[in-house]
Amino acid sequence: MTATLEPMAASEVYLLGLEPRRRARWGRFVAGALDLWCATTGGRFELSGAGVVVVRRRLDGVAELRVPVAGPDDASVLMGLLRDQLDTMAPDEFRAAWAIA
């Protein structure tokens, strides 16, 4: 029996997460005000719900991939896709698929 040190799945090398989009204080205020206005008039704007899907290396926490998303629905779809790829692809395949150097 031979043991290998190579990770079998990209999920052994990377962590997946959702982080808020970085904004200046006034940007957060404006986004929240616009969301509130849209909610009271029956619309759906969701500027404050925007974020970034991030794939980080487990070893040192460095972000390897950052993909901005417009809202919770987009984040859910993208995170589902990335989670499936991390579970089924080898690390080299995952890096090639997302053009990670």
XYZ file of C-alpha atoms in Angstrom, residues 7-8 34 40 98:
5
model
C -4.508 16.243 -1.761
C -7.254 14.307 -3.533
C -31.351 53.181 -1.389
C -40.762 50.959 0.909
C -10.402 29.383 -12.708
